[in-house]
PDB file of C-alpha atoms in Angstrom:
ATOM      1  CA  MET A   6      37.148 -24.872 -55.557  1.00 96.00           C
ATOM      2  CA  LYS A   7      39.674 -25.570 -53.063  1.00 98.00           C
ATOM      3  CA  LEU A   8      42.395 -23.300 -51.662  1.00 98.00           C
ATOM      4  CA  GLN A   9      45.635 -24.403 -49.918  1.00 98.00           C
ATOM      5  CA  MET A  10      47.721 -21.779 -48.598  1.00 98.00           C
ATOM      6  CA  ILE A  11      51.310 -23.190 -49.020  1.00 98.00           C
ATOM      7  CA  GLY A  12      52.424 -20.302 -47.140  1.00 98.00           C
ATOM      8  CA  THR A  13      50.687 -17.423 -45.045  1.00 98.00           C
ATOM      9  CA  GLY A  14      53.564 -15.387 -44.029  1.00 98.00           C
ATOM     10  CA  ASN A  15      54.756 -11.998 -44.814  1.00 97.00           C
ATOM     11  CA  ALA A  16      57.937 -11.003 -46.435  1.00 96.00           C
ATOM     12  CA  PHE A  17      60.012 -11.226 -43.268  1.00 96.00           C
ATOM     13  CA  ALA A  18      58.350 -13.958 -41.651  1.00 97.00           C
ATOM     14  CA  LYS A  19      60.481 -17.094 -40.674  1.00 96.00           C
ATOM     15  CA  LYS A  20      57.895 -19.127 -38.850  1.00 97.00           C
ATOM     16  CA  TYR A  21      55.543 -19.101 -41.660  1.00 98.00           C
ATOM     17  CA  PHE A  22      56.650 -19.483 -45.730  1.00 98.00           C
ATOM     18  CA  ASN A  23      55.857 -16.629 -48.179  1.00 98.00           C
ATOM     19  CA  ASN A  24      52.164 -15.875 -48.619  1.00 98.00           C
ATOM     20  CA  ASN A  25      51.476 -18.154 -51.732  1.00 98.00           C
ATOM     21  CA  ALA A  26      48.207 -19.983 -52.476  1.00 98.00           C
ATOM     22  CA  LEU A  27      47.207 -23.109 -54.452  1.00 98.00           C
ATOM     23  CA  ILE A  28      43.760 -23.239 -55.977  1.00 98.00           C
ATOM     24  CA  GLU A  29      42.439 -26.290 -57.173  1.00 98.00           C
ATOM     25  CA  GLN A  30      39.419 -26.590 -59.429  1.00 98.00           C
ATOM     26  CA  ASP A  31      38.246 -29.722 -61.181  1.00 97.00           C
ATOM     27  CA  GLY A  32      42.033 -31.188 -61.067  1.00 97.00           C
ATOM     28  CA  PHE A  33      43.434 -27.992 -62.423  1.00 98.00           C
ATOM     29  CA  LYS A  34      46.113 -26.506 -60.044  1.00 98.00           C
ATOM     30  CA  LEU A  35      46.967 -22.945 -60.060  1.00 98.00           C
ATOM     31  CA  LEU A  36      49.628 -21.380 -57.656  1.00 98.00           C
ATOM     32  CA  ILE A  37      49.168 -17.829 -56.977  1.00 99.00           C
ATOM     33  CA  ASP A  38      52.399 -16.473 -56.605  1.00 98.00           C
ATOM     34  CA  CYS A  39      55.668 -18.419 -56.302  1.00 98.00           C
ATOM     35  CA  GLY A  40      57.829 -16.848 -53.641  1.00 98.00           C
ATOM     36  CA  ILE A  41      61.384 -17.541 -52.212  1.00 98.00           C
ATOM     37  CA  THR A  42      60.080 -20.180 -50.239  1.00 98.00           C
ATOM     38  CA  ALA A  43      57.402 -21.764 -52.431  1.00 98.00           C
ATOM     39  CA  PRO A  44      59.704 -24.656 -53.440  1.00 98.00           C
ATOM     40  CA  LEU A  45      60.327 -25.865 -50.083  1.00 98.00           C
ATOM     41  CA  ALA A  46      56.672 -25.198 -48.886  1.00 98.00           C
ATOM     42  CA  LEU A  47      55.509 -27.361 -51.979  1.00 98.00           C
ATOM     43  CA  TYR A  48      57.988 -30.056 -51.198  1.00 98.00           C
ATOM     44  CA  GLU A  49      56.816 -30.210 -47.420  1.00 98.00           C
ATOM     45  CA  LEU A  50      53.157 -30.607 -48.639  1.00 98.00           C
ATOM     46  CA  GLY A  51      54.385 -33.429 -50.908  1.00 98.00           C
ATOM     47  CA  ILE A  52      53.615 -31.328 -54.115  1.00 98.00           C
ATOM     48  CA  GLY A  53      55.876 -31.667 -56.909  1.00 97.00           C
ATOM     49  CA  MET A  54      56.260 -28.698 -59.078  1.00 97.00           C
ATOM     50  CA  GLU A  55      55.475 -30.504 -62.349  1.00 98.00           C
ATOM     51  CA  GLU A  56      52.066 -31.068 -60.592  1.00 98.00           C
ATOM     52  CA  LEU A  57      51.327 -27.547 -60.972  1.00 98.00           C
ATOM     53  CA  ASP A  58      49.131 -26.609 -64.234  1.00 98.00           C
ATOM     54  CA  ALA A  59      50.005 -22.723 -64.005  1.00 98.00           C
ATOM     55  CA  VAL A  60      51.240 -20.005 -61.973  1.00 98.00           C
ATOM     56  CA  LEU A  61      49.833 -16.766 -61.424  1.00 98.00           C
ATOM     57  CA  ILE A  62      52.093 -13.589 -60.538  1.00 98.00           C
ATOM     58  CA  THR A  63      50.508 -10.599 -58.835  1.00 98.00           C
ATOM     59  CA  HIS A  64      53.710  -8.552 -58.524  1.00 98.00           C
ATOM     60  CA  THR A  65      57.383  -8.747 -58.751  1.00 98.00           C
ATOM     61  CA  HIS A  66      58.386  -8.668 -55.037  1.00 97.00           C
ATOM     62  CA  GLY A  67      60.840 -11.857 -54.020  1.00 97.00           C
ATOM     63  CA  ASP A  68      58.078 -13.334 -51.634  1.00 98.00           C
ATOM     64  CA  HIS A  69      55.951 -13.682 -54.624  1.00 98.00           C
ATOM     65  CA  VAL A  70      58.409 -14.465 -57.391  1.00 98.00           C
ATOM     66  CA  GLY A  71      61.696 -15.385 -55.490  1.00 98.00           C
ATOM     67  CA  GLY A  72      60.795 -19.146 -56.594  1.00 98.00           C
ATOM     68  CA  LEU A  73      60.425 -18.792 -60.038  1.00 98.00           C
ATOM     69  CA  GLU A  74      63.865 -19.401 -61.176  1.00 98.00           C
ATOM     70  CA  GLU A  75      63.914 -23.029 -59.489  1.00 98.00           C
ATOM     71  CA  TYR A  76      60.458 -23.574 -60.916  1.00 98.00           C
ATOM     72  CA  GLY A  77      61.521 -22.602 -64.502  1.00 98.00           C
ATOM     73  CA  PHE A  78      64.731 -24.520 -64.276  1.00 98.00           C
ATOM     74  CA  GLN A  79      63.248 -27.605 -62.786  1.00 97.00           C
ATOM     75  CA  MET A  80      60.662 -27.807 -65.398  1.00 97.00           C
ATOM     76  CA  LYS A  81      63.004 -27.282 -68.171  1.00 96.00           C
ATOM     77  CA  PHE A  82      65.653 -29.598 -67.044  1.00 96.00           C
ATOM     78  CA  LYS A  83      63.828 -32.396 -65.224  1.00 96.00           C
ATOM     79  CA  HIS A  84      60.680 -32.445 -67.103  1.00 97.00           C
ATOM     80  CA  GLY A  85      61.291 -31.084 -70.410  1.00 96.00           C
ATOM     81  CA  ARG A  86      58.586 -28.352 -70.735  1.00 96.00           C
ATOM     82  CA  LYS A  87      57.682 -24.705 -70.192  1.00 97.00           C
ATOM     83  CA  PRO A  88      55.398 -23.940 -67.269  1.00 98.00           C
ATOM     84  CA  VAL A  89      52.481 -21.835 -67.686  1.00 98.00           C
ATOM     85  CA  LEU A  90      52.749 -18.523 -66.249  1.00 98.00           C
ATOM     86  CA  TYR A  91      49.833 -16.121 -66.211  1.00 98.00           C
ATOM     87  CA  MET A  92      50.302 -12.460 -65.248  1.00 98.00           C
ATOM     88  CA  ALA A  93      49.438  -8.850 -66.423  1.00 98.00           C
ATOM     89  CA  ASP A  94      51.006  -7.748 -69.412  1.00 96.00           C
ATOM     90  CA  THR A  95      52.606  -4.516 -67.601  1.00 97.00           C
ATOM     91  CA  LEU A  96      54.721  -7.233 -65.296  1.00 98.00           C
ATOM     92  CA  ILE A  97      56.460  -9.207 -68.020  1.00 97.00           C
ATOM     93  CA  GLU A  98      59.150  -6.817 -68.657  1.00 97.00           C
ATOM     94  CA  PRO A  99      60.215  -6.050 -65.398  1.00 97.00           C
ATOM     95  CA  LEU A 100      59.871  -9.431 -64.189  1.00 98.00           C
ATOM     96  CA  TRP A 101      62.677 -10.640 -66.616  1.00 98.00           C
ATOM     97  CA  ASN A 102      64.684  -7.438 -66.679  1.00 97.00           C
ATOM     98  CA  HIS A 103      64.789  -6.579 -63.282  1.00 96.00           C
ATOM     99  CA  THR A 104      64.474  -9.791 -61.457  1.00 97.00           C
ATOM    100  CA  LEU A 105      64.947 -13.074 -63.430  1.00 98.00           C
ATOM    101  CA  SER A 106      67.435 -12.390 -66.240  1.00 97.00           C
ATOM    102  CA  GLY A 107      70.540 -12.502 -63.732  1.00 97.00           C
ATOM    103  CA  GLY A 108      70.134 -15.986 -62.774  1.00 97.00           C
ATOM    104  CA  MET A 109      68.434 -17.576 -65.660  1.00 98.00           C
ATOM    105  CA  THR A 110      69.995 -15.996 -68.821  1.00 97.00           C
ATOM    106  CA  GLN A 111      71.924 -18.726 -70.655  1.00 97.00           C
ATOM    107  CA  GLU A 112      72.119 -20.279 -74.143  1.00 95.00           C
ATOM    108  CA  GLY A 113      68.459 -20.495 -75.120  1.00 94.00           C
ATOM    109  CA  LEU A 114      67.084 -18.487 -72.511  1.00 96.00           C
ATOM    110  CA  ASP A 115      67.517 -14.781 -73.423  1.00 97.00           C
ATOM    111  CA  LYS A 116      63.807 -13.640 -72.217  1.00 97.00           C
ATOM    112  CA  LEU A 117      60.841 -14.406 -70.058  1.00 97.00           C
ATOM    113  CA  GLU A 118      59.004 -16.636 -73.211  1.00 97.00           C
ATOM    114  CA  ASP A 119      62.274 -18.873 -73.429  1.00 97.00           C
ATOM    115  CA  ALA A 120      61.873 -20.148 -70.072  1.00 97.00           C
ATOM    116  CA  PHE A 121      57.920 -19.998 -69.540  1.00 98.00           C
ATOM    117  CA  GLU A 122      54.848 -20.023 -71.606  1.00 98.00           C
ATOM    118  CA  VAL A 123      53.771 -16.714 -70.801  1.00 98.00           C
ATOM    119  CA  ARG A 124      49.793 -15.832 -71.134  1.00 98.00           C
ATOM    120  CA  GLN A 125      49.119 -12.275 -70.439  1.00 97.00           C
ATOM    121  CA  LEU A 126      46.363 -11.064 -68.544  1.00 97.00           C
ATOM    122  CA  ARG A 127      44.545  -7.737 -68.899  1.00 96.00           C
ATOM    123  CA  ALA A 128      43.388  -5.842 -65.580  1.00 97.00           C
ATOM    124  CA  GLY A 129      39.684  -5.661 -65.844  1.00 97.00           C
ATOM    125  CA  GLU A 130      38.891  -8.545 -67.883  1.00 97.00           C
ATOM    126  CA  VAL A 131      37.424 -11.723 -66.878  1.00 98.00           C
ATOM    127  CA  GLN A 132      39.774 -14.528 -68.531  1.00 97.00           C
ATOM    128  CA  GLU A 133      39.091 -18.229 -68.272  1.00 97.00           C
ATOM    129  CA  LEU A 134      42.250 -20.213 -67.103  1.00 98.00           C
ATOM    130  CA  ALA A 135      40.657 -23.685 -67.085  1.00 97.00           C
ATOM    131  CA  PRO A 136      37.262 -24.867 -67.161  1.00 96.00           C
ATOM    132  CA  ASN A 137      35.240 -23.579 -64.246  1.00 97.00           C
ATOM    133  CA  LEU A 138      38.141 -21.529 -63.299  1.00 98.00           C
ATOM    134  CA  CYS A 139      38.328 -17.816 -64.149  1.00 98.00           C
ATOM    135  CA  VAL A 140      40.224 -14.817 -62.921  1.00 98.00           C
ATOM    136  CA  GLU A 141      39.987 -11.106 -63.172  1.00 98.00           C
ATOM    137  CA  LEU A 142      42.814  -8.952 -62.315  1.00 98.00           C
ATOM    138  CA  LEU A 143      42.205  -5.468 -60.499  1.00 98.00           C
ATOM    139  CA  ARG A 144      44.944  -2.954 -60.095  1.00 98.00           C
ATOM    140  CA  THR A 145      45.518  -2.219 -56.677  1.00 98.00           C
ATOM    141  CA  ARG A 146      47.952   0.165 -54.513  1.00 96.00           C
ATOM    142  CA  HIS A 147      51.078  -1.254 -53.045  1.00 97.00           C
ATOM    143  CA  ILE A 148      54.367   0.239 -53.621  1.00 96.00           C
ATOM    144  CA  ALA A 149      54.651   3.682 -55.521  1.00 93.00           C
ATOM    145  CA  GLY A 150      55.961   3.354 -58.857  1.00 91.00           C
ATOM    146  CA  LYS A 151      55.570  -0.478 -58.795  1.00 94.00           C
ATOM    147  CA  LYS A 152      52.436  -2.257 -60.555  1.00 96.00           C
ATOM    148  CA  SER A 153      50.508  -4.755 -58.409  1.00 98.00           C
ATOM    149  CA  TYR A 154      47.478  -6.678 -58.643  1.00 98.00           C
ATOM    150  CA  SER A 155      44.503  -8.240 -56.611  1.00 98.00           C
ATOM    151  CA  ALA A 156      42.387 -10.980 -58.156  1.00 98.00           C
ATOM    152  CA  ILE A 157      38.761 -11.946 -58.302  1.00 98.00           C
ATOM    153  CA  LEU A 158      38.537 -15.877 -58.518  1.00 98.00           C
ATOM    154  CA  ASN A 159      35.358 -17.435 -60.292  1.00 98.00           C
ATOM    155  CA  ARG A 160      33.843 -13.792 -59.816  1.00 97.00           C
ATOM    156  CA  ASP A 161      32.946 -14.209 -55.994  1.00 97.00           C
ATOM    157  CA  VAL A 162      36.335 -14.675 -54.212  1.00 98.00           C
ATOM    158  CA  PHE A 163      38.578 -11.534 -53.644  1.00 98.00           C
ATOM    159  CA  TYR A 164      42.140 -12.357 -53.215  1.00 98.00           C
ATOM    160  CA  SER A 165      43.999  -9.184 -52.316  1.00 98.00           C
ATOM    161  CA  ALA A 166      47.628 -10.283 -52.781  1.00 98.00           C
ATOM    162  CA  ASP A 167      49.735  -7.189 -51.357  1.00 98.00           C
ATOM    163  CA  MET A 168      47.783  -3.952 -50.968  1.00 98.00           C
ATOM    164  CA  THR A 169      46.947  -0.879 -49.025  1.00 98.00           C
ATOM    165  CA  PHE A 170      43.645  -0.334 -47.523  1.00 98.00           C
ATOM    166  CA  ASP A 171      41.022   0.396 -50.019  1.00 98.00           C
ATOM    167  CA  ARG A 172      37.547   0.508 -47.934  1.00 98.00           C
ATOM    168  CA  GLU A 173      35.778   1.726 -51.005  1.00 98.00           C
ATOM    169  CA  LEU A 174      36.970  -1.080 -53.246  1.00 98.00           C
ATOM    170  CA  LEU A 175      35.935  -3.700 -50.692  1.00 98.00           C
ATOM    171  CA  GLU A 176      32.449  -2.201 -50.308  1.00 98.00           C
ATOM    172  CA  THR A 177      31.866  -1.943 -53.565  1.00 98.00           C
ATOM    173  CA  LEU A 178      32.956  -5.534 -54.404  1.00 98.00           C
ATOM    174  CA  VAL A 179      30.548  -6.706 -51.791  1.00 98.00           C
ATOM    175  CA  ARG A 180      27.702  -4.671 -52.613  1.00 97.00           C
ATOM    176  CA  ASP A 181      27.831  -4.450 -56.581  1.00 97.00           C
ATOM    177  CA  ARG A 182      29.907  -7.323 -57.584  1.00 96.00           C
ATOM    178  CA  GLY A 183      28.453 -10.163 -55.412  1.00 96.00           C
ATOM    179  CA  ILE A 184      31.883 -10.996 -53.618  1.00 98.00           C
ATOM    180  CA  ARG A 185      31.238 -13.410 -50.865  1.00 97.00           C
ATOM    181  CA  ARG A 186      34.574 -14.383 -49.741  1.00 98.00           C
ATOM    182  CA  ILE A 187      37.746 -12.001 -49.180  1.00 98.00           C
ATOM    183  CA  LEU A 188      41.243 -13.326 -48.497  1.00 98.00           C
ATOM    184  CA  HIS A 189      43.076 -10.295 -47.408  1.00 98.00           C
ATOM    185  CA  GLU A 190      46.578  -9.606 -46.250  1.00 98.00           C
ATOM    186  CA  VAL A 191      47.008  -8.099 -42.979  1.00 98.00           C
ATOM    187  CA  GLN A 192      49.911  -6.038 -41.096  1.00 98.00           C
ATOM    188  CA  LEU A 193      49.361  -6.770 -37.496  1.00 98.00           C
ATOM    189  CA  GLU A 194      51.329  -3.720 -35.956  1.00 96.00           C
ATOM    190  CA  GLY A 195      52.504  -0.325 -36.948  1.00 93.00           C
ATOM    191  CA  PRO A 196      51.383   2.004 -39.811  1.00 92.00           C
ATOM    192  CA  GLY A 197      49.966   0.723 -43.164  1.00 90.00           C
ATOM    193  CA  GLN A 198      52.331   2.300 -45.442  1.00 93.00           C
ATOM    194  CA  VAL A 199      52.599  -0.334 -48.210  1.00 97.00           C
ATOM    195  CA  HIS A 200      50.319  -3.235 -46.543  1.00 98.00           C
ATOM    196  CA  THR A 201      46.529  -3.083 -44.945  1.00 98.00           C
ATOM    197  CA  THR A 202      46.595  -2.775 -41.291  1.00 98.00           C
ATOM    198  CA  LEU A 203      44.571  -5.038 -38.841  1.00 98.00           C
ATOM    199  CA  ASP A 204      43.125  -1.831 -37.400  1.00 98.00           C
ATOM    200  CA  GLU A 205      42.138  -0.591 -40.821  1.00 98.00           C
ATOM    201  CA  LEU A 206      40.383  -3.854 -41.308  1.00 98.00           C
ATOM    202  CA  LEU A 207      38.617  -3.827 -38.212  1.00 98.00           C
ATOM    203  CA  SER A 208      37.037  -0.742 -39.330  1.00 98.00           C
ATOM    204  CA  LEU A 209      34.894  -2.760 -42.005  1.00 98.00           C
ATOM    205  CA  PRO A 210      31.292  -3.303 -41.361  1.00 97.00           C
ATOM    206  CA  GLU A 211      30.844  -6.779 -39.449  1.00 98.00           C
ATOM    207  CA  GLU A 212      29.180  -8.412 -42.579  1.00 98.00           C
ATOM    208  CA  ILE A 213      32.338  -7.811 -44.486  1.00 98.00           C
ATOM    209  CA  GLN A 214      34.496  -8.904 -41.667  1.00 98.00           C
ATOM    210  CA  GLU A 215      32.492 -12.114 -41.365  1.00 98.00           C
ATOM    211  CA  MET A 216      33.372 -13.136 -44.906  1.00 98.00           C
ATOM    212  CA  THR A 217      37.122 -12.271 -44.431  1.00 98.00           C
ATOM    213  CA  LYS A 218      40.236 -14.450 -43.823  1.00 98.00           C
ATOM    214  CA  LEU A 219      43.321 -13.016 -43.052  1.00 98.00           C
ATOM    215  CA  MET A 220      46.753 -14.023 -44.379  1.00 98.00           C
ATOM    216  CA  HIS A 221      50.288 -12.350 -45.017  1.00 98.00           C
ATOM    217  CA  TYR A 222      50.703 -12.045 -41.563  1.00 98.00           C
ATOM    218  CA  ALA A 223      53.761 -11.870 -39.202  1.00 98.00           C
ATOM    219  CA  ASP A 224      55.401 -14.614 -37.015  1.00 98.00           C
ATOM    220  CA  ASN A 225      53.722 -13.076 -33.895  1.00 98.00           C
ATOM    221  CA  LYS A 226      50.164 -14.241 -35.326  1.00 98.00           C
ATOM    222  CA  ASP A 227      49.275 -16.056 -32.411  1.00 97.00           C
ATOM    223  CA  GLN A 228      49.482 -13.092 -30.134  1.00 98.00           C
ATOM    224  CA  PHE A 229      46.324 -11.774 -32.159  1.00 98.00           C
ATOM    225  CA  GLU A 230      44.143 -14.750 -32.003  1.00 97.00           C
ATOM    226  CA  GLY A 231      40.892 -13.527 -30.658  1.00 96.00           C
ATOM    227  CA  ARG A 232      41.638  -9.772 -31.434  1.00 98.00           C
ATOM    228  CA  THR A 233      40.497  -9.865 -35.165  1.00 98.00           C
ATOM    229  CA  GLY A 234      36.862  -9.073 -34.838  1.00 98.00           C
ATOM    230  CA  LYS A 235      34.549 -11.104 -37.046  1.00 98.00           C
ATOM    231  CA  MET A 236      37.683 -12.278 -39.152  1.00 98.00           C
ATOM    232  CA  GLY A 237      39.822 -15.314 -38.902  1.00 98.00           C
ATOM    233  CA  PHE A 238      43.007 -16.390 -39.856  1.00 98.00           C
ATOM    234  CA  LEU A 239      44.002 -18.667 -42.960  1.00 98.00           C
ATOM    235  CA  GLU A 240      46.180 -21.207 -41.613  1.00 98.00           C
ATOM    236  CA  GLN A 241      49.367 -22.587 -43.519  1.00 98.00           C
ATOM    237  CA  GLY A 242      48.788 -26.015 -45.311  1.00 98.00           C
ATOM    238  CA  GLU A 243      45.108 -26.163 -44.442  1.00 98.00           C
ATOM    239  CA  VAL A 244      42.764 -26.860 -47.248  1.00 98.00           C
ATOM    240  CA  TYR A 245      39.758 -24.718 -47.508  1.00 98.00           C
ATOM    241  CA  SER A 246      36.590 -25.329 -49.777  1.00 96.00           C
ATOM    242  CA  ILE A 247      35.601 -21.662 -51.053  1.00 90.00           C
TER     243      ILE A 247
END
């Protein structure tokens, strides 16, 4: 399985694109989240939106779904097909009614299923998206009152998306679930009210830090090189074998 971060920045980053990840397994391309900057990020990497086989949405903030309007319109009007959209069943109604409907509603487009081939996922269930690629969504804490999910890819890679620190979850995943790679968001400075701070991640045992790569960081990431314990940063555009 290959991972390419088309963006590694947080919601306010200007130096980096939104934190969205391209997973490729046996030729199947899955984009995890499609934020405001995703269309430009893909363009700069030479990847056409029509090359994506599916998009997986973790929650409905703009840096994770803000590119879906262009994606849906490009696929409909340029390529004549509905793009596949995977998401938790609990996100379908708020994604359309509170995010996409204002810009996408027109004749023939009255609901999310008119623009996308929506495939519902249920948290806690391992579901196959393609041969040799499966995902399990985990409900994790982010914003009070808004549902948000992390993902386990192929049963051994944890992708945090946006979440507050959950030491018990991380330790349980490693100890009991056989997770061997953690791709975790990081807030480099300040209190972690809705995100996980670097100081919190540095409190993890070294053996967990060694399997952890950091993403969703601020534009001052370079100031923290060498200050992340056993953890390293995921770099924008680089392709990783995981």
